[in-house]
Coordinates of C-alpha atoms in Angstrom, one line a residue:
Chain A
M1 CA 108.2 -102.9 31.8
V2 CA 107.8 -106.6 32.8
K3 CA 111.5 -106.9 32.3
R4 CA 112.5 -104.3 34.6
L5 CA 110.5 -106.0 37.5
K6 CA 112.2 -109.1 37.0
K7 CA 115.7 -107.3 37.0
N8 CA 114.7 -105.9 40.4
E9 CA 113.6 -109.2 42.0
R10 CA 117.2 -110.4 42.1
G11 CA 118.3 -107.9 44.6
I12 CA 116.2 -109.6 47.6
A13 CA 118.5 -111.9 49.0
L14 CA 121.3 -109.2 49.1
L15 CA 118.8 -106.8 50.8
A16 CA 117.8 -109.6 53.5
V17 CA 121.4 -110.0 54.2
M18 CA 122.3 -106.0 54.6
V19 CA 119.2 -105.7 56.6
G20 CA 120.4 -108.2 58.9
I21 CA 124.0 -107.2 59.0
A22 CA 122.7 -103.4 59.6
L23 CA 120.9 -104.6 62.6
M24 CA 123.7 -106.5 63.9
T25 CA 126.2 -103.7 63.4
I26 CA 123.8 -101.4 65.5
I27 CA 123.6 -103.8 68.5
V28 CA 127.7 -104.6 68.2
V29 CA 128.4 -100.9 68.1
D30 CA 125.9 -100.3 71.1
F31 CA 127.7 -102.9 72.9
A32 CA 131.0 -101.5 72.1
T33 CA 130.0 -98.1 73.4
S34 CA 128.7 -99.7 76.6
T35 CA 132.0 -101.6 77.2
Q36 CA 133.9 -98.5 76.6
F37 CA 132.1 -96.7 79.3
G38 CA 132.7 -99.6 81.7
F39 CA 136.4 -99.6 80.5
M40 CA 136.3 -95.9 81.2
S41 CA 134.8 -96.4 84.7
A42 CA 137.5 -99.0 85.6
A43 CA 140.5 -97.0 84.2
N44 CA 139.2 -93.9 86.1
Q45 CA 139.4 -95.9 89.4
V46 CA 142.6 -96.8 88.3
N47 CA 143.9 -93.5 88.1
E48 CA 142.3 -92.3 91.5
L49 CA 144.6 -95.2 93.1
R50 CA 147.8 -93.7 91.2
S51 CA 146.8 -90.5 92.5
Y52 CA 146.2 -91.9 95.9
Y53 CA 149.9 -93.5 96.1
L54 CA 151.3 -90.2 94.6
A55 CA 149.8 -88.3 97.4
R56 CA 150.9 -90.6 99.9
S57 CA 154.5 -90.6 98.3
G58 CA 154.1 -86.7 98.9
V59 CA 153.5 -87.5 102.6
S60 CA 156.5 -89.7 103.0
V61 CA 158.7 -86.9 101.4
G62 CA 157.4 -84.6 103.8
L63 CA 158.1 -86.9 106.9
A64 CA 161.4 -87.3 105.5
L65 CA 162.0 -83.5 105.2
I66 CA 161.0 -83.0 109.0
A67 CA 163.0 -86.1 110.2
A68 CA 166.2 -84.8 108.4
K69 CA 165.9 -81.7 110.5
D70 CA 166.1 -83.9 113.7
R71 CA 168.8 -86.0 112.3
D72 CA 170.9 -82.8 111.4
A73 CA 170.5 -81.5 114.9
V74 CA 171.7 -84.9 116.4
L75 CA 174.6 -85.3 114.0
N76 CA 175.7 -81.5 114.2
P77 CA 174.4 -80.4 117.5
T78 CA 175.2 -76.7 118.4
P79 CA 176.5 -76.4 121.7
G80 CA 174.5 -74.5 124.4
Q81 CA 171.5 -73.9 122.0
A82 CA 168.1 -75.7 121.7
M83 CA 166.8 -76.8 118.4
I84 CA 164.6 -74.2 117.0
D85 CA 162.1 -74.5 114.2
T86 CA 161.9 -71.6 111.8
L87 CA 160.8 -70.9 108.1
G88 CA 164.3 -71.3 106.9
D89 CA 164.2 -75.1 107.6
R90 CA 164.1 -77.6 104.9
W91 CA 160.6 -78.6 105.4
A92 CA 159.3 -74.8 105.1
A93 CA 160.6 -74.5 101.7
P94 CA 158.1 -74.3 98.9
Y95 CA 158.4 -77.7 96.6
S96 CA 157.4 -77.6 93.1
P97 CA 155.1 -80.6 91.8
A98 CA 157.3 -83.5 90.7
D99 CA 156.2 -85.3 87.8
I100 CA 156.3 -88.9 88.3
D101 CA 155.2 -91.4 85.6
G102 CA 152.9 -89.2 84.0
G103 CA 151.5 -87.9 87.2
K104 CA 152.2 -85.3 89.7
A105 CA 153.1 -85.3 93.4
S106 CA 153.5 -82.3 95.6
V107 CA 154.0 -81.7 99.2
V108 CA 153.6 -78.7 101.5
V109 CA 154.8 -79.0 105.2
V110 CA 153.2 -76.7 108.0
D111 CA 154.0 -76.7 111.8
E112 CA 151.0 -76.5 114.0
A113 CA 152.7 -74.5 116.6
R114 CA 152.1 -71.2 114.2
K115 CA 148.5 -71.4 114.7
L116 CA 146.0 -70.9 117.5
N117 CA 144.9 -74.0 119.6
I118 CA 140.8 -74.2 119.5
N119 CA 141.5 -76.8 122.1
G120 CA 143.5 -74.3 124.5
L121 CA 140.3 -72.1 124.8
L122 CA 139.4 -74.3 127.6
N123 CA 141.6 -75.2 130.8
S124 CA 142.0 -79.1 131.6
D125 CA 139.4 -78.4 134.4
R126 CA 136.9 -77.6 131.6
T127 CA 137.0 -73.7 132.4
V128 CA 137.5 -71.0 130.2
N129 CA 141.0 -69.8 129.7
Q130 CA 140.5 -65.9 129.6
L131 CA 144.0 -65.4 128.2
A132 CA 143.6 -67.7 125.1
L133 CA 139.9 -66.5 124.7
A134 CA 141.2 -62.6 124.7
R135 CA 143.8 -63.5 121.9
M136 CA 141.4 -65.9 119.9
Q137 CA 139.0 -63.1 120.0
L138 CA 141.8 -60.4 118.8
L139 CA 142.6 -63.0 116.2
F140 CA 139.2 -63.0 114.7
T141 CA 139.0 -59.1 114.8
I142 CA 142.4 -59.0 112.7
L143 CA 141.0 -61.2 110.3
N144 CA 137.6 -59.2 110.1
L145 CA 135.5 -61.9 111.4
S146 CA 133.1 -61.4 114.1
P147 CA 134.8 -62.3 117.8
D148 CA 131.3 -63.6 118.8
L149 CA 132.2 -66.8 116.8
V150 CA 134.8 -67.5 119.7
S151 CA 132.0 -67.4 122.1
A152 CA 130.0 -70.1 119.8
I153 CA 133.1 -72.2 119.8
V154 CA 133.4 -72.5 123.3
Q155 CA 130.0 -73.2 123.6
W156 CA 130.3 -76.1 121.3
T157 CA 133.5 -77.5 122.9
G158 CA 132.9 -76.4 126.4
P159 CA 130.9 -78.5 129.0
S160 CA 127.0 -78.8 128.2
G161 CA 126.3 -76.1 130.9
L162 CA 127.9 -73.5 129.0
S163 CA 125.8 -73.6 125.9
S164 CA 122.7 -71.4 126.3
S165 CA 119.3 -73.3 126.2
G166 CA 118.1 -74.3 122.6
M167 CA 121.0 -72.8 121.0
F168 CA 122.2 -76.2 119.4
N169 CA 118.7 -77.6 119.1
V170 CA 118.3 -76.0 115.8
G171 CA 120.5 -78.0 114.0
L172 CA 120.6 -81.9 114.1
V173 CA 124.0 -82.2 115.2
P174 CA 124.5 -81.7 119.1
P175 CA 127.8 -79.7 120.4
R176 CA 130.9 -82.0 120.8
N177 CA 131.0 -81.1 124.5
G178 CA 134.8 -81.9 124.6
P179 CA 138.0 -81.0 122.8
M180 CA 137.9 -81.0 119.0
P181 CA 139.3 -84.2 117.7
T182 CA 139.8 -82.7 114.1
I183 CA 139.6 -79.4 112.6
G184 CA 136.6 -80.4 110.8
D185 CA 134.6 -80.2 114.0
L186 CA 134.8 -76.4 113.5
K187 CA 132.5 -76.6 110.6
M188 CA 129.7 -77.5 112.9
V189 CA 129.8 -74.5 115.1
P190 CA 127.0 -72.3 114.8
G191 CA 127.9 -69.5 112.5
I192 CA 130.8 -71.0 110.9
T193 CA 130.2 -70.9 107.2
D194 CA 132.2 -72.8 104.5
A195 CA 133.9 -69.3 103.5
I196 CA 134.8 -68.5 107.2
F197 CA 136.1 -72.1 107.9
N198 CA 138.4 -71.7 104.9
R199 CA 139.4 -68.1 106.0
L200 CA 140.4 -69.4 109.6
R201 CA 142.2 -72.7 108.6
P202 CA 145.6 -71.7 108.0
F203 CA 145.5 -69.8 112.0
L204 CA 143.7 -72.4 113.8
T205 CA 144.5 -76.0 115.0
V206 CA 143.4 -78.5 117.5
V207 CA 146.6 -79.9 118.6
P208 CA 148.2 -80.2 121.3
L209 CA 145.9 -80.1 124.0
G210 CA 147.2 -78.2 127.1
D211 CA 149.7 -76.1 125.5
N212 CA 148.7 -72.5 124.1
R213 CA 152.3 -71.7 122.9
I214 CA 152.8 -70.5 119.6
N215 CA 156.3 -70.6 117.6
I216 CA 157.2 -67.2 117.3
N217 CA 159.6 -68.2 114.4
T218 CA 157.1 -69.9 112.1
A219 CA 153.9 -68.0 113.2
P220 CA 152.1 -65.8 110.4
P221 CA 152.0 -62.1 110.9
E222 CA 148.1 -62.2 111.7
I223 CA 149.1 -64.6 114.6
I224 CA 152.0 -62.4 116.0
A225 CA 149.5 -59.5 115.8
S226 CA 147.2 -61.3 118.2
L227 CA 149.6 -61.7 120.8
D228 CA 148.9 -58.6 121.9
P229 CA 146.2 -55.4 121.3
S230 CA 149.4 -52.9 120.8
L231 CA 150.8 -55.5 118.2
A232 CA 147.5 -55.6 116.6
E233 CA 147.6 -52.1 115.9
D234 CA 151.0 -51.4 115.0
T235 CA 151.5 -53.3 111.6
K236 CA 154.9 -52.0 111.1
L237 CA 156.2 -53.4 114.1
V238 CA 155.1 -57.0 113.1
E239 CA 156.6 -56.3 109.8
A240 CA 159.8 -55.8 111.4
I241 CA 159.5 -58.8 113.6
V242 CA 159.0 -60.9 110.7
Q243 CA 161.7 -59.4 108.9
E244 CA 164.1 -59.6 111.5
R245 CA 163.3 -63.7 112.5
T246 CA 164.1 -64.2 108.6
I247 CA 167.5 -62.7 108.9
R248 CA 168.2 -64.2 112.4
P249 CA 165.6 -66.7 113.8
F250 CA 164.9 -66.0 117.7
Q251 CA 167.0 -68.6 119.7
Q252 CA 165.3 -67.9 122.9
A253 CA 162.4 -65.9 124.4
S254 CA 164.6 -62.9 125.2
D255 CA 165.4 -62.4 121.7
F256 CA 162.0 -61.7 120.7
T257 CA 160.8 -59.4 123.5
V258 CA 164.2 -57.4 123.7
G259 CA 162.9 -54.6 121.2
L260 CA 159.3 -54.5 122.8
D261 CA 157.9 -52.0 125.1
P262 CA 158.5 -53.8 128.7
A263 CA 154.7 -53.7 129.6
V264 CA 153.8 -55.6 126.4
A265 CA 157.0 -58.0 126.7
A266 CA 155.4 -58.7 130.1
R267 CA 152.1 -59.5 128.9
I268 CA 153.3 -61.5 126.1
M269 CA 155.5 -63.5 128.4
K270 CA 152.2 -64.4 130.3
L271 CA 151.0 -65.9 127.4
G272 CA 153.8 -67.9 126.7
F273 CA 155.5 -68.6 123.4
N274 CA 157.8 -71.2 122.0
M275 CA 160.8 -71.2 119.2
Q276 CA 160.0 -75.3 118.7
S277 CA 157.1 -76.9 117.0
Q278 CA 155.9 -80.2 117.9
F279 CA 153.5 -80.9 115.4
F280 CA 153.4 -80.9 111.7
T281 CA 150.8 -81.2 109.1
I282 CA 152.0 -82.6 105.7
R283 CA 149.7 -82.0 102.7
G284 CA 150.6 -84.7 100.2
M285 CA 148.9 -84.1 96.8
G286 CA 148.7 -86.4 93.9
S287 CA 147.2 -86.1 90.6
F288 CA 147.0 -88.5 87.4
A289 CA 145.1 -88.1 84.1
G290 CA 142.3 -85.7 85.6
T291 CA 141.8 -87.3 89.0
R292 CA 143.5 -86.0 92.1
K293 CA 143.8 -86.9 95.8
I294 CA 144.8 -84.7 98.9
I295 CA 145.8 -86.3 102.1
D296 CA 146.5 -84.2 105.5
A297 CA 148.5 -86.1 107.8
T298 CA 149.6 -84.4 110.8
F299 CA 152.6 -85.9 112.8
A300 CA 154.0 -85.4 116.3
R301 CA 157.7 -85.6 117.1
V302 CA 158.0 -88.3 119.6
G303 CA 161.5 -88.5 120.3
P304 CA 164.6 -86.2 119.9
T305 CA 166.1 -88.4 116.9
G306 CA 163.5 -87.9 114.2
T307 CA 160.9 -90.4 115.5
Y308 CA 157.3 -89.3 114.5
G309 CA 154.1 -90.4 115.3
L310 CA 150.9 -90.0 113.2
V311 CA 148.1 -88.1 115.0
S312 CA 145.5 -87.2 112.5
W313 CA 145.1 -88.7 108.7
Q314 CA 142.5 -87.2 106.4
E315 CA 141.8 -87.9 103.0
D316 CA 140.0 -86.1 100.4
Chain B
M1 CA 106.2 -106.7 14.5
I2 CA 105.2 -108.8 17.5
P3 CA 103.6 -106.9 20.6
R4 CA 105.6 -106.9 23.8
T5 CA 102.6 -108.6 25.4
T6 CA 103.0 -111.6 23.8
I7 CA 106.5 -112.1 24.4
A8 CA 105.4 -111.9 28.2
A9 CA 102.7 -114.1 27.7
H10 CA 104.8 -116.9 26.0
R11 CA 107.1 -116.7 29.1
P12 CA 107.2 -120.0 30.6
G13 CA 106.3 -119.7 34.7
F14 CA 108.1 -121.6 37.6
T15 CA 107.8 -125.1 38.3
L16 CA 106.3 -126.3 41.8
I17 CA 109.8 -127.7 42.5
E18 CA 111.3 -124.6 41.7
L19 CA 109.4 -122.4 43.9
M20 CA 109.5 -124.8 47.1
L21 CA 113.4 -124.6 46.4
A22 CA 113.4 -121.0 46.4
I23 CA 111.1 -120.9 49.4
G24 CA 113.2 -123.5 51.4
I25 CA 116.4 -121.6 50.7
M26 CA 115.0 -118.7 51.6
G27 CA 113.5 -119.9 54.9
L28 CA 117.0 -121.5 55.8
V29 CA 118.8 -118.0 55.1
F30 CA 116.5 -116.3 57.3
A31 CA 116.6 -119.2 60.0
M32 CA 120.2 -118.6 59.8
L33 CA 120.1 -115.0 60.0
A34 CA 117.4 -114.8 62.9
S35 CA 119.7 -117.2 64.9
S36 CA 122.9 -115.5 64.6
F37 CA 120.6 -112.2 65.2
S38 CA 119.5 -113.5 68.4
A39 CA 122.9 -114.8 69.5
V40 CA 124.0 -111.2 69.1
A41 CA 121.3 -109.6 70.9
H42 CA 121.4 -112.2 73.7
G43 CA 125.3 -111.6 74.0
K44 CA 124.8 -108.1 74.4
I45 CA 122.1 -108.4 77.0
H46 CA 124.2 -110.6 79.0
G47 CA 127.6 -109.0 78.7
E48 CA 125.8 -105.7 79.5
A49 CA 124.1 -107.2 82.6
R50 CA 127.4 -108.5 83.7
M51 CA 129.2 -105.5 83.1
E52 CA 126.7 -103.5 85.3
V53 CA 127.1 -106.1 88.2
D54 CA 130.9 -105.6 87.9
R55 CA 130.5 -101.8 87.9
E56 CA 128.1 -102.3 91.0
G57 CA 130.5 -104.2 93.0
R58 CA 133.7 -102.1 92.2
A59 CA 131.9 -98.9 93.3
I60 CA 130.5 -100.5 96.5
L61 CA 134.1 -102.0 97.3
W62 CA 135.7 -98.6 96.5
Q63 CA 133.3 -96.7 98.7
L64 CA 133.7 -99.1 101.8
S65 CA 137.5 -99.4 101.5
S66 CA 138.0 -95.4 101.1
E67 CA 135.7 -95.2 104.2
L68 CA 137.2 -97.8 106.4
A69 CA 140.9 -96.2 105.5
S70 CA 139.4 -93.2 106.9
A71 CA 138.3 -94.6 110.3
V72 CA 138.5 -92.2 113.1
Q73 CA 141.3 -92.5 115.7
T74 CA 142.7 -89.4 117.3
P75 CA 145.7 -90.1 119.8
I76 CA 145.9 -86.5 120.9
T77 CA 142.2 -85.7 121.8
P78 CA 139.8 -88.2 123.1
S79 CA 137.2 -89.2 120.2
D80 CA 134.8 -91.9 120.0
V81 CA 136.4 -94.5 118.1
T82 CA 133.9 -97.1 116.6
L83 CA 134.7 -100.0 114.4
I84 CA 132.5 -102.9 115.1
G85 CA 132.5 -105.8 112.6
V86 CA 130.2 -108.6 113.3
A87 CA 130.2 -111.9 111.7
H88 CA 127.0 -113.8 110.2
Q89 CA 126.4 -116.9 108.5
G90 CA 124.1 -116.6 105.2
S91 CA 122.7 -119.1 103.1
S92 CA 126.0 -119.1 100.7
G93 CA 128.6 -118.0 102.8
P94 CA 129.4 -115.1 105.3
I95 CA 127.2 -112.0 105.7
D96 CA 129.2 -109.6 107.9
T97 CA 128.0 -106.4 109.0
V98 CA 130.4 -103.5 110.1
S99 CA 129.7 -100.3 111.6
F100 CA 132.3 -97.6 112.2
A101 CA 133.1 -94.1 112.4
T102 CA 135.0 -92.4 109.4
L103 CA 136.3 -88.8 108.7
N104 CA 135.8 -89.6 104.7
P105 CA 132.2 -90.9 104.3
G106 CA 131.1 -91.1 100.7
H107 CA 128.4 -88.9 101.0
R108 CA 129.7 -85.6 102.4
H109 CA 127.3 -82.9 103.3
S110 CA 129.7 -80.3 102.6
L111 CA 131.6 -79.4 99.4
T112 CA 135.1 -79.1 100.9
G113 CA 135.2 -82.7 102.2
I114 CA 136.2 -81.8 105.7
G115 CA 133.8 -82.1 108.6
P116 CA 133.2 -84.1 111.9
E117 CA 133.2 -87.9 111.8
D118 CA 130.3 -90.1 110.7
L119 CA 128.9 -93.1 111.7
V120 CA 128.6 -95.4 108.9
T121 CA 127.0 -99.1 108.8
Y122 CA 127.0 -101.5 106.1
S123 CA 124.6 -104.8 106.6
L124 CA 122.8 -107.3 104.8
V125 CA 118.9 -108.2 104.8
R126 CA 117.5 -111.1 102.9
N127 CA 115.8 -110.0 99.4
P128 CA 112.4 -110.9 99.7
D129 CA 112.0 -111.0 95.9
A130 CA 115.2 -113.3 95.2
H131 CA 116.1 -116.8 97.0
G132 CA 119.5 -116.8 98.4
M133 CA 120.4 -113.2 97.5
Y134 CA 120.8 -110.3 100.2
M135 CA 120.3 -106.5 99.7
L136 CA 123.2 -104.6 100.9
E137 CA 122.2 -101.4 103.1
R138 CA 124.0 -98.6 104.1
T139 CA 123.2 -96.0 106.6
Q140 CA 125.1 -92.8 107.8
Q141 CA 124.9 -90.3 110.3
S142 CA 126.5 -87.8 112.1
A143 CA 128.6 -89.8 114.8
L144 CA 128.0 -86.9 117.3
A145 CA 124.2 -87.4 116.8
A146 CA 124.7 -90.9 117.3
A147 CA 126.4 -90.7 120.5
S148 CA 123.8 -88.6 122.2
A149 CA 120.8 -90.7 122.9
S150 CA 119.1 -87.8 124.5
M151 CA 118.5 -86.1 121.3
G152 CA 115.9 -88.7 120.3
A153 CA 117.4 -88.3 116.6
A154 CA 115.7 -90.5 114.4
A155 CA 117.4 -93.5 113.0
P156 CA 119.0 -92.8 109.7
A157 CA 117.3 -94.1 106.7
A158 CA 119.1 -97.2 105.1
V159 CA 120.2 -96.9 101.3
I160 CA 120.0 -100.3 99.4
L161 CA 123.5 -100.4 97.4
A162 CA 122.6 -103.7 95.9
D163 CA 119.7 -106.3 95.8
N164 CA 122.0 -109.2 94.3
V165 CA 124.5 -109.9 96.9
L166 CA 125.6 -113.4 97.9
S167 CA 128.0 -112.7 100.6
L168 CA 130.3 -110.3 102.3
H169 CA 133.1 -111.5 104.1
I170 CA 135.2 -108.8 106.1
K171 CA 138.3 -109.6 107.9
Y172 CA 140.6 -107.7 110.3
F173 CA 144.3 -108.1 110.7
D174 CA 145.6 -106.9 114.2
S175 CA 149.3 -106.9 113.5
Q176 CA 149.5 -110.7 114.1
R177 CA 146.6 -112.7 112.8
W178 CA 143.3 -112.3 110.7
I179 CA 140.3 -112.4 112.7
E180 CA 136.6 -112.6 111.8
T181 CA 135.2 -110.0 114.0
W182 CA 136.3 -106.5 115.4
D183 CA 135.1 -104.9 118.8
S184 CA 136.8 -101.5 119.2
P185 CA 135.1 -100.4 122.6
S186 CA 136.7 -103.4 124.0
L187 CA 140.4 -102.6 122.9
P188 CA 142.7 -100.2 124.5
A189 CA 143.0 -96.5 123.5
N190 CA 145.2 -96.1 120.6
H191 CA 144.9 -99.8 119.3
Q192 CA 141.3 -100.0 118.4
L193 CA 141.6 -100.2 114.9
P194 CA 142.7 -103.0 112.9
V195 CA 146.2 -102.6 110.8
A196 CA 144.4 -103.9 107.6
I197 CA 140.9 -104.9 106.3
A198 CA 140.1 -107.6 103.7
I199 CA 136.8 -107.5 102.1
E200 CA 135.6 -110.1 99.8
L201 CA 132.2 -109.6 98.2
Q202 CA 130.2 -111.9 96.0
M203 CA 127.4 -111.0 93.6
A204 CA 124.7 -112.7 91.5
A205 CA 125.2 -112.1 87.7
P206 CA 122.5 -113.3 85.2
N207 CA 122.5 -117.0 84.2
G208 CA 123.9 -118.2 87.5
H209 CA 127.1 -116.6 87.5
V210 CA 128.9 -115.3 90.7
M211 CA 131.2 -112.6 90.5
D212 CA 133.9 -111.8 93.1
F213 CA 135.2 -108.7 94.5
D214 CA 137.9 -108.8 96.6
T215 CA 140.3 -105.9 98.2
E216 CA 142.6 -105.6 101.1
I217 CA 143.3 -102.2 102.4
S218 CA 145.4 -100.6 105.2
V219 CA 144.4 -98.5 107.8
P220 CA 146.9 -95.3 108.2
M221 CA 145.8 -94.5 111.5
A222 CA 146.5 -97.8 113.1
M223 CA 149.5 -98.7 111.1
L224 CA 151.6 -95.4 111.5
G225 CA 149.6 -94.1 114.6
G226 CA 149.5 -95.9 118.0
M227 CA 151.3 -93.0 119.8
P228 CA 153.7 -94.5 122.4
L229 CA 153.5 -91.5 124.8
P230 CA 150.4 -89.8 126.2
Y231 CA 150.2 -86.1 125.1
S232 CA 151.3 -84.6 128.6
Q233 CA 154.7 -86.3 128.2
W234 CA 155.6 -84.8 124.8

């Protein structure tokens, strides 16, 4: 009995050291874990930065694509023909994401002239442009949205006298009472929900000011249909127009109106349309190790030789 | 046959010297153990606190720089371009304030990240609890609401991002030189934003350490924008 006790006593130093080491191990492991969290958050920031630069390189590629078009037009001019922008152009072709250094970069270029202009709803003297208003309402009907939303947009952008009293006092954000600087403004218009905004975004633009012409060579079927009520009802005709321009893009206004009913053609000519685009929105996307960055940059064609100016830059 | 108990009784005990020696050695061992234990514990607390400050500083710098990079300037449509940087002097360096309209505020009200511009302000106020330190305050509100004084909108509540800031120095590059202040309303249209902005943030870490966070960002709208022609001539 006593001998056994004596034997046990010998381990006390070992026990003390082991307890000490165990405690210190816990502390060190805990510290290592929190260090790792710190390292991860730093690494995440680095990855976000990589995504950002991948997205920026996407924007640069898009800019090079649209500028290449202008350069081609200068180097190989087609006599007697004005330059036209079509969906057959290099910038309009879809590009699959490129693998760069373990990340992905991609680019989508969209011309703004294919969309209806929100800032064209009002004339330069701040009165409502009835032609543009009717066309916008027709587009909303085609998209299965309430045309009343168009009146809300007019009230939001128009002079303060246009808005009915008390309408905007409900929300905290007062109306713009001026042209929308970015498409993001649309979200603040009463009645425009996130779902409606996402539905409208491919069809609406805010540039340029004072020009309501759409590019008939790039406009989506919904926009072509919104040119005239007769087109809105005749989906087959719109399809035929889209098919025809893929084979042979419209070089001048008469190419488009030639097959239409003369009365419709006259109405459309009054609205005005174009075969060229002045503004291009380039969406550059970058992703790296679970982070992603999107940049929407809108460029304007400034000169005929491929000079572009940035008119809007939005990061997300 | 001798009984077991007799053997135990005859076993010699410890002398006083032996006992004192044993206690002394044990004390020494425990003292060494305790000191290394406290060194590790102290190192952990200290390291974690420094890391916390590091994380805080980097997060502030990241948010401020991404917000500044998306400062509003729309050459096509008139918009309220705002970027006002004011230089102040604090007890241990500059304590600058900056107020600007941005399309990419850190705390977006909607999920898709798109909306009208917000007016964001960063400013420093003296920390009443710590001598020589400042609290970094940030406010955010809709630029539309800020612009219309008639709305009588309440001033936005300030959020304190950090309470251990020593200095905040913001410099602006106007494409020729670095300047200490920026006042966008006094500048010509489409040239109201600086091309680049440098931010230097100093924060206090435990044990009197000072941690520096520096960055330099380019402003795309100022770098690539600045349209040479008014829209009517395009």
